[in-house]
CSV table of C-alpha atoms in Angstrom, one decimal:
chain,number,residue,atom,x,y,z
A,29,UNK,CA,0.0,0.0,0.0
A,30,UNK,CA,1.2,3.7,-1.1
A,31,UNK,CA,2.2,5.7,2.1
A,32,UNK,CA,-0.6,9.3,1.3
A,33,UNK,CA,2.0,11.4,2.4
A,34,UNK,CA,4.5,10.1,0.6
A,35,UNK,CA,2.8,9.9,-2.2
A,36,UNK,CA,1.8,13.6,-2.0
A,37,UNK,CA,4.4,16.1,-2.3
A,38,UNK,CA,3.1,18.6,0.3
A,39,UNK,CA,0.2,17.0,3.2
A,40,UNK,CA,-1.3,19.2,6.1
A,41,UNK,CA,-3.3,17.0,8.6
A,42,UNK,CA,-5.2,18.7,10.8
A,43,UNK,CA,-3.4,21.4,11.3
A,44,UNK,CA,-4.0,24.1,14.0
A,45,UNK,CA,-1.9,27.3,14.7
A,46,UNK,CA,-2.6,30.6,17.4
A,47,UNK,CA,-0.5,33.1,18.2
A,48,UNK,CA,-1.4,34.4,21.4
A,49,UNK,CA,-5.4,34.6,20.9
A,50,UNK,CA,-5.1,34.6,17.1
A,51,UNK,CA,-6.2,31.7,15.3
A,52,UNK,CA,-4.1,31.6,12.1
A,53,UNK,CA,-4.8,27.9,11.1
A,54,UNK,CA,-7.8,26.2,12.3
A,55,UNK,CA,-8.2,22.3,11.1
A,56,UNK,CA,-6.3,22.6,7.7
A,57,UNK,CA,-6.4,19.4,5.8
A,58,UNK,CA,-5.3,19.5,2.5
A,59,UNK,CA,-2.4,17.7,0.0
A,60,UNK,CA,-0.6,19.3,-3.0
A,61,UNK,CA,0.0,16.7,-5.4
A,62,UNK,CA,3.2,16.3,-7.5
A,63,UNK,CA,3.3,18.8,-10.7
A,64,UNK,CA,1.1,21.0,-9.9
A,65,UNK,CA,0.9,24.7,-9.8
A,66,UNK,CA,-0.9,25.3,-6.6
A,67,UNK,CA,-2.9,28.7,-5.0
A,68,UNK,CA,-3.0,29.5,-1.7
A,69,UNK,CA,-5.8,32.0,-2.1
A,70,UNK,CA,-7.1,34.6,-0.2
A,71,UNK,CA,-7.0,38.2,1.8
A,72,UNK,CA,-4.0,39.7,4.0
A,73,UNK,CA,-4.3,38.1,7.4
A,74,UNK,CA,-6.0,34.9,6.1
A,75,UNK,CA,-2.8,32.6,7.3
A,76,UNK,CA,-1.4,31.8,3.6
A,77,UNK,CA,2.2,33.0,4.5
A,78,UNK,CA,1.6,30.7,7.6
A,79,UNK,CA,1.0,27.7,5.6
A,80,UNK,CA,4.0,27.8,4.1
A,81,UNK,CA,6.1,28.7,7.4
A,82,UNK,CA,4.4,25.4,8.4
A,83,UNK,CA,5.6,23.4,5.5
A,84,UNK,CA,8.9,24.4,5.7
A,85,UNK,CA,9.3,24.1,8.7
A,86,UNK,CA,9.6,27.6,10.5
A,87,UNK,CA,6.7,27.3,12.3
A,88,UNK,CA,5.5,24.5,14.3
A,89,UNK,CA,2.0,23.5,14.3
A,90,UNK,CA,0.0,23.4,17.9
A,91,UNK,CA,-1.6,20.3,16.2
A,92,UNK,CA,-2.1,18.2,13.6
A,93,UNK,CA,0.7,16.7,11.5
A,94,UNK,CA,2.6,18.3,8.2
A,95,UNK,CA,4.8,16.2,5.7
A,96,UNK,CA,7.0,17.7,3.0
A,97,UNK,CA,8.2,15.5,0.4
A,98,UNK,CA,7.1,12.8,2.5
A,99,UNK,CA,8.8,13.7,5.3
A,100,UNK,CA,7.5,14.7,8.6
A,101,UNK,CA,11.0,16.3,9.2
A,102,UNK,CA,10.4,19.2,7.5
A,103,UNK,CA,13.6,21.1,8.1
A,104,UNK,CA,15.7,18.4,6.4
A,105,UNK,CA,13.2,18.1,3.4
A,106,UNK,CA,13.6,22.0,2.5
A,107,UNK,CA,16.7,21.0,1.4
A,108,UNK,CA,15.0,19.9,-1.6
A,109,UNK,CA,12.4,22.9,-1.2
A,110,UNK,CA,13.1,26.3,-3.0
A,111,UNK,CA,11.7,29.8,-1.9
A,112,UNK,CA,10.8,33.2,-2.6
A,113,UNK,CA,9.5,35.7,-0.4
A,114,UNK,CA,7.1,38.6,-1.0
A,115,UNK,CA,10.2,41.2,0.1
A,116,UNK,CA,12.9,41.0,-1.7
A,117,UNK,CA,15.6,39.9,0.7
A,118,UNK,CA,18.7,39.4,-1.0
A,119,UNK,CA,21.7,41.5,-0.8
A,120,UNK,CA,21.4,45.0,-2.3
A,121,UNK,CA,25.1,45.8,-2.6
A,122,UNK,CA,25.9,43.0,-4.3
A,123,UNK,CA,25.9,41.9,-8.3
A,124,UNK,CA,23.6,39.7,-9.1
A,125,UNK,CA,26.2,37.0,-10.1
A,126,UNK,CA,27.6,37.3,-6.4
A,127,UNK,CA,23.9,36.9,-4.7
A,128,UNK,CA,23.3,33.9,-7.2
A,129,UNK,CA,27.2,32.2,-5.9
A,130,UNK,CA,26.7,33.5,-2.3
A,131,UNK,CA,23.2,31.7,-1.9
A,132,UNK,CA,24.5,28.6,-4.3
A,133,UNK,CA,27.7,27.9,-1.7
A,134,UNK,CA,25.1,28.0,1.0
A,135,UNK,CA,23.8,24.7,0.3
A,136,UNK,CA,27.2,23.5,-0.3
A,137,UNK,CA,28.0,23.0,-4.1
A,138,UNK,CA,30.9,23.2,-6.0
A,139,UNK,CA,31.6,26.4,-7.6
A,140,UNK,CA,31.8,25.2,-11.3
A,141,UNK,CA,28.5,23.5,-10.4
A,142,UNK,CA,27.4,26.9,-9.2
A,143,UNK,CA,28.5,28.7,-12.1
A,144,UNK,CA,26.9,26.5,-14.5
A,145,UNK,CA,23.5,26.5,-13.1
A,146,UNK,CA,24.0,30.0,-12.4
A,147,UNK,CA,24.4,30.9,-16.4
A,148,UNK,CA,21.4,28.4,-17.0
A,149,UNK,CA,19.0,29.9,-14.3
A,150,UNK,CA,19.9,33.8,-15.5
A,151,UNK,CA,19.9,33.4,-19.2
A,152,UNK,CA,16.1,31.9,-18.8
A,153,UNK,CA,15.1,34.2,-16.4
A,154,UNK,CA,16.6,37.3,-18.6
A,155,UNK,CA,18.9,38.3,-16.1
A,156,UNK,CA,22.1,37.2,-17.7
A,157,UNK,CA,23.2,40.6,-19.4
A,158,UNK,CA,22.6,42.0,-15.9
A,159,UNK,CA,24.5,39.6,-13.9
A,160,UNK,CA,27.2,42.5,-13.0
A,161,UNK,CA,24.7,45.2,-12.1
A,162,UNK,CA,24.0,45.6,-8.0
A,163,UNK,CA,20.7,44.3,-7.0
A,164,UNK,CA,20.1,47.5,-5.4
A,165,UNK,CA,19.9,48.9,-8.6
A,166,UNK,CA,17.2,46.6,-10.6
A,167,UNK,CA,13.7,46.8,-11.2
A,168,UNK,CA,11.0,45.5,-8.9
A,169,UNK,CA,10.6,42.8,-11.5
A,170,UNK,CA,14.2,42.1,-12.1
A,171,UNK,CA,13.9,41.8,-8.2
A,172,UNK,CA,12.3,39.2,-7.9
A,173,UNK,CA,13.4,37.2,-10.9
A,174,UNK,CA,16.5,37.3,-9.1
A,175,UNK,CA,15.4,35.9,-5.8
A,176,UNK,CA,13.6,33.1,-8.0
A,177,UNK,CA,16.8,32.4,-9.3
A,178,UNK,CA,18.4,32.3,-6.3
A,179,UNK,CA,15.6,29.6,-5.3
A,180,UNK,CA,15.5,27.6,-8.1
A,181,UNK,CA,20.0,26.9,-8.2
A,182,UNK,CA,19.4,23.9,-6.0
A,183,UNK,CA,16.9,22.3,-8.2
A,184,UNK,CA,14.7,21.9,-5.7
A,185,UNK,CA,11.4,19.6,-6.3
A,186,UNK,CA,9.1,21.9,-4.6
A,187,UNK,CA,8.9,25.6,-5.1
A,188,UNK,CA,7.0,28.1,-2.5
A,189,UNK,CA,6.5,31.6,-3.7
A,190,UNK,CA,4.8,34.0,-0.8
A,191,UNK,CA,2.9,37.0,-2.9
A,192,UNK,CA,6.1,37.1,-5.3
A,193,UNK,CA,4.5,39.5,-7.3
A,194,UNK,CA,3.0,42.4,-5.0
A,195,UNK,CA,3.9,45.5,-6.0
A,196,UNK,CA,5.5,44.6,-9.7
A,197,UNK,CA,4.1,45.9,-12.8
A,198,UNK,CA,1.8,43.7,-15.4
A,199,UNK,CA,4.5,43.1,-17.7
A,200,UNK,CA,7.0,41.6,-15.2
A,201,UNK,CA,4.1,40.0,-13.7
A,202,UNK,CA,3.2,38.3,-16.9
A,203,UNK,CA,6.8,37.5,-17.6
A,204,UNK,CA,7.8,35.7,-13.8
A,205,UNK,CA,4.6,33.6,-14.3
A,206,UNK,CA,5.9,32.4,-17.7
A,207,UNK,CA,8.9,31.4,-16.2
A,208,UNK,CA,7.0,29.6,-14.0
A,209,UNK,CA,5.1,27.6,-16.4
A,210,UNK,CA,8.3,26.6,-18.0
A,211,UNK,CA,9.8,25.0,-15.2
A,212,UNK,CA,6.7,23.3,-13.9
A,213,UNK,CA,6.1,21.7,-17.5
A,214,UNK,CA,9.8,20.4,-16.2
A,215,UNK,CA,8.0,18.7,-13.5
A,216,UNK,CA,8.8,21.3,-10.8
A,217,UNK,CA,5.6,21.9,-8.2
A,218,UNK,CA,4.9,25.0,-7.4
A,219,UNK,CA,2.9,26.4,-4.4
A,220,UNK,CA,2.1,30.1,-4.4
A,221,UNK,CA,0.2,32.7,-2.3
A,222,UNK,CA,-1.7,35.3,-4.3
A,223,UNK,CA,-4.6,37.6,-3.0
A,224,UNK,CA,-5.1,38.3,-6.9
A,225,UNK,CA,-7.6,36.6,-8.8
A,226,UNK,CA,-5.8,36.8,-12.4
A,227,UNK,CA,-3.0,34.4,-11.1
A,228,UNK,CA,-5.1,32.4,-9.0
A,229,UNK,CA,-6.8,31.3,-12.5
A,230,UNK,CA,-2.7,30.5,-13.9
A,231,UNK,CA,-2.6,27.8,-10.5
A,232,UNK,CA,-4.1,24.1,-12.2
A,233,UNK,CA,-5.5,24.1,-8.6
A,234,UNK,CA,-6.0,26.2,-5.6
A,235,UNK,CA,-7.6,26.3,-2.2
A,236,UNK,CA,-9.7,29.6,-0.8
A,237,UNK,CA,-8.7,30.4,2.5
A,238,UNK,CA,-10.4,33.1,5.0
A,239,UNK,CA,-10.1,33.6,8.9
A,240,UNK,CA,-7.6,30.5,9.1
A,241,UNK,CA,-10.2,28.3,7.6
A,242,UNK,CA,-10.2,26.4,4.0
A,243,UNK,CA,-13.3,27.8,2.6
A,244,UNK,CA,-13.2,25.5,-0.8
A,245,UNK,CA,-10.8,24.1,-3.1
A,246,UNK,CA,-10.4,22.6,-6.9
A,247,UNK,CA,-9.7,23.7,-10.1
A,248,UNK,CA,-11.1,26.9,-11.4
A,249,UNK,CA,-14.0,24.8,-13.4
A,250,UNK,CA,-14.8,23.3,-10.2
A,251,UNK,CA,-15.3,25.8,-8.2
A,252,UNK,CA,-17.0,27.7,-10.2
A,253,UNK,CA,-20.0,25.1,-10.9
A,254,UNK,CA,-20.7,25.8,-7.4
A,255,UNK,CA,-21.4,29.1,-7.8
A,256,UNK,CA,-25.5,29.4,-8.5
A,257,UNK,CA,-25.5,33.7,-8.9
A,258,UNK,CA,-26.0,35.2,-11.8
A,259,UNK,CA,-23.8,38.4,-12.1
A,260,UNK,CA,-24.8,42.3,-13.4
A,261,UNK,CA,-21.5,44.3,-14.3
A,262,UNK,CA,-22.5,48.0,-13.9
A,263,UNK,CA,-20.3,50.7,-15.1
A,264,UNK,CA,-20.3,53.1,-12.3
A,265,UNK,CA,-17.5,53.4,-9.2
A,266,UNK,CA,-18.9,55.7,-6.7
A,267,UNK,CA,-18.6,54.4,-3.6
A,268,UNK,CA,-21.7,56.2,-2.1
A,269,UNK,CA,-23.6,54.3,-4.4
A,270,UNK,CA,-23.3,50.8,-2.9
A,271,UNK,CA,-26.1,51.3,-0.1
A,272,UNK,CA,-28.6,52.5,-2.7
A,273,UNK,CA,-27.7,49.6,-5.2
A,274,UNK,CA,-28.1,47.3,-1.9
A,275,UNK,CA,-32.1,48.9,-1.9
A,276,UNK,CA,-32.9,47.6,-5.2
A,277,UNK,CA,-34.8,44.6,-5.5
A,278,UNK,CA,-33.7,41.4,-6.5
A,279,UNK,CA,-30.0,42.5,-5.4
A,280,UNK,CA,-28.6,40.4,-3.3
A,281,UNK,CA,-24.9,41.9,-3.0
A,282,UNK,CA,-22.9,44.8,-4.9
A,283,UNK,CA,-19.1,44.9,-4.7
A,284,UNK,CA,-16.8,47.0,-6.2
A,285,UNK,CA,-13.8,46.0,-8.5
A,286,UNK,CA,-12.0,48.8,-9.9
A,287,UNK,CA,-14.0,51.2,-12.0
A,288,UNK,CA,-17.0,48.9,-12.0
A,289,UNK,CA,-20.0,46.9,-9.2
A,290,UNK,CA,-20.2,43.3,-9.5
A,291,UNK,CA,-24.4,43.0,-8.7
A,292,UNK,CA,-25.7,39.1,-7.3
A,293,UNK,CA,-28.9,39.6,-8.5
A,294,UNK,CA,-31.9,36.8,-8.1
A,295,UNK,CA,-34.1,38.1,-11.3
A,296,UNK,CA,-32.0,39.5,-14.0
A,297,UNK,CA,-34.2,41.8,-16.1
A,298,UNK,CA,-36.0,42.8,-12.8
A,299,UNK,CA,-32.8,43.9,-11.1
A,300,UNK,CA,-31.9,46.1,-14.5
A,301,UNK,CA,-35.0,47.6,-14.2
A,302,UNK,CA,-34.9,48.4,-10.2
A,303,UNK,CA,-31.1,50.0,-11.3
A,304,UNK,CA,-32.4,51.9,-14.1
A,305,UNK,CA,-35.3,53.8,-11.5
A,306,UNK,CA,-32.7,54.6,-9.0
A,307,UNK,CA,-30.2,56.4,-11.1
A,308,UNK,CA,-33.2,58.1,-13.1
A,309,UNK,CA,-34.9,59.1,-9.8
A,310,UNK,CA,-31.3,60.2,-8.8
A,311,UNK,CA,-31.2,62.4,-12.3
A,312,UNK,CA,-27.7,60.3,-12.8
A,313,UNK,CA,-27.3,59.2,-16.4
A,314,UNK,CA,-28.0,55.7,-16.2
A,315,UNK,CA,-24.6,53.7,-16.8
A,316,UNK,CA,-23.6,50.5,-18.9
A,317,UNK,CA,-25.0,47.2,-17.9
A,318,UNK,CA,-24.5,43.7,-18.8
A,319,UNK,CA,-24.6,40.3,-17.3
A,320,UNK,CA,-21.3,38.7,-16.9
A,321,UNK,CA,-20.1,35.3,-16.5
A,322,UNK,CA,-19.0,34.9,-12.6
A,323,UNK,CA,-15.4,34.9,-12.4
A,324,UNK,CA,-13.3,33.5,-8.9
A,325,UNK,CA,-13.3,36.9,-7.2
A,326,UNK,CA,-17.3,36.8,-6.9
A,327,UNK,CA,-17.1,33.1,-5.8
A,328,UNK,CA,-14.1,34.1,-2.7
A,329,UNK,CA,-16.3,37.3,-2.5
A,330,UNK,CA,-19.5,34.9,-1.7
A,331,UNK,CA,-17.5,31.9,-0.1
A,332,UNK,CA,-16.1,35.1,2.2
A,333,UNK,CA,-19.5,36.4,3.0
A,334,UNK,CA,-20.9,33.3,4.3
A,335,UNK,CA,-17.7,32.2,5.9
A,336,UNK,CA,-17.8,36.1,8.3
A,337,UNK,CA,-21.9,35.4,8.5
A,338,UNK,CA,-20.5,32.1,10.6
A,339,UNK,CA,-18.5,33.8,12.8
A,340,UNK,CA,-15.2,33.9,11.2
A,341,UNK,CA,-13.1,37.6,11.0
């Protein structure tokens, strides 16, 4: 008989975690198979950097048992774990060869081993004709691709990447996560935190967590056939406007995303109408409408809503 968590690549059992009278985990059970590109989804605060403190080790759990690469050591298995942290943490006054050779002698190798993977790692990650410039001076983007380098010169079999992308522009965005796929076509398994909805559709499958609690979890086409709404896009992004929109009948919920409300409505047409009256009675040119097809922020917007209605912060 196959061993689960060995045949998993990443298993939380039960998992509970406080500090002091904060509940940051609270019965996680969940297992990250081998090759996937896996999301840890969900708001500041919801205990996704926690989760991978747990998994590597950092941070014990108050219960419940975690396995990485089958191990229930789990500071011995990061060995063969790679990571990449939301701050940028590497050394600013230093190249970016030197930070790739300084973090490659850490675990140990051989510096023509070093320098070999180093050339391979840069070149694919664009960094190559920058490999003399101070990290101090790159990008936010370039940033990052370096400490992604820097995780990936072990070769490890499991990657953990905590909000890599906060704060860096579409374009670098677009290209780290193409980097990504690359090496997880390899085989690599990736685990990420995101609290945007954009990459959380890139993961093959993710998890929604709120309040320390997994809310739901599958692929995008799963969880989304659970979501019964239907969805009016309106237009309009004045914040005073979301009580009124509340008033209208058949409106269940209106949030706002960006420059436009997302409206759960009950009755479609009757809902358009009930908008229509109250910008007309407000003498407010009446804005753009359609129905949309839900997307995952409504469905964590929802699974959210009903998670805080049952107690949970």
């Amino acid at each position: 008989m196959i061993n689960a968590e060995k045949a998993s690549c990443l298993s939380y059992k039960g998992i509970e975690k406080s500090f002091g009278a904060v509940r940051a985990l609270d019965r996680i059970d969940l297992d990250v198979r081998r090759g996937e590109i896996f999301g840890f989804i969900g708001p500041d605060g919801a205990g996704k950097t926690t989760l991978i403190r747990v998994a590597m080790g950092i941070v014990q759990p108050d219960k419940g048992r975690c396995f990485l690469l089958g191990s229930e050591d789990r500071r011995a298995a990061r060995t063969r774990a790679g990571y990449v942290s939301q701050i940028f943490s590497l050394y600013q006054n230093m190249s970016v060869m030197e930070n790739i050779e300084f973090f490659g002698s850490l675990y140990g190798e051989k510096k023509e081993i070093i320098m070999e993977r180093a050339e391979k790692i840069l070149r694919r990650t664009g960094l190559w004709k920058f490999r003399e410039r101070f990290a101090g001076q790159l990008s936010g983007g370039m940033k990052q691709k370096l400490a992604l380098a820097a995780g990936l010169l072990h070769t490890p079999e499991i990657l953990f990447l905590d909000e890599p992308t906060t704060g860096v522009d579409p374009v670098s965005r677009r290209e780290f996560w193409a980097i990504l796929y690359e090496y997880n076509k390899e085989g690599l398994t990736i685990v990420v935190s995101t609290p945007y909805m954009d990459e959380a559709e890139l993961c093959t499958r993710k998890m929604f967590i709120s309040g320390g609690r997994i809310i739901d979890e599958g692929s995008s086409r799963k969880l989304l056939s659970r979501y019964e709404n239907r969805v009016l896009r309106l237009d309009y992004s004045s914040r005073r406007a979301k009580k009124q929109l509340l008033g209208c009948a058949h409106v269940k919920d209106a949030k706002l995303f960006g420059s436009s409300y997302h409206i759960v409505v009950d009755d479609m047409e009757g809902a358009k109408r009930a908008v229509e009256d109250y910008f007309k009675a407000e003498k407010i040119s009446v804005p753009v409408m359609e129905e949309i097809e839900p997307g995952l922020e409504d469905l964590f917007v929802a699974l959210s809503s009903s998670e805080n209605t049952a107690g949970l912060s």
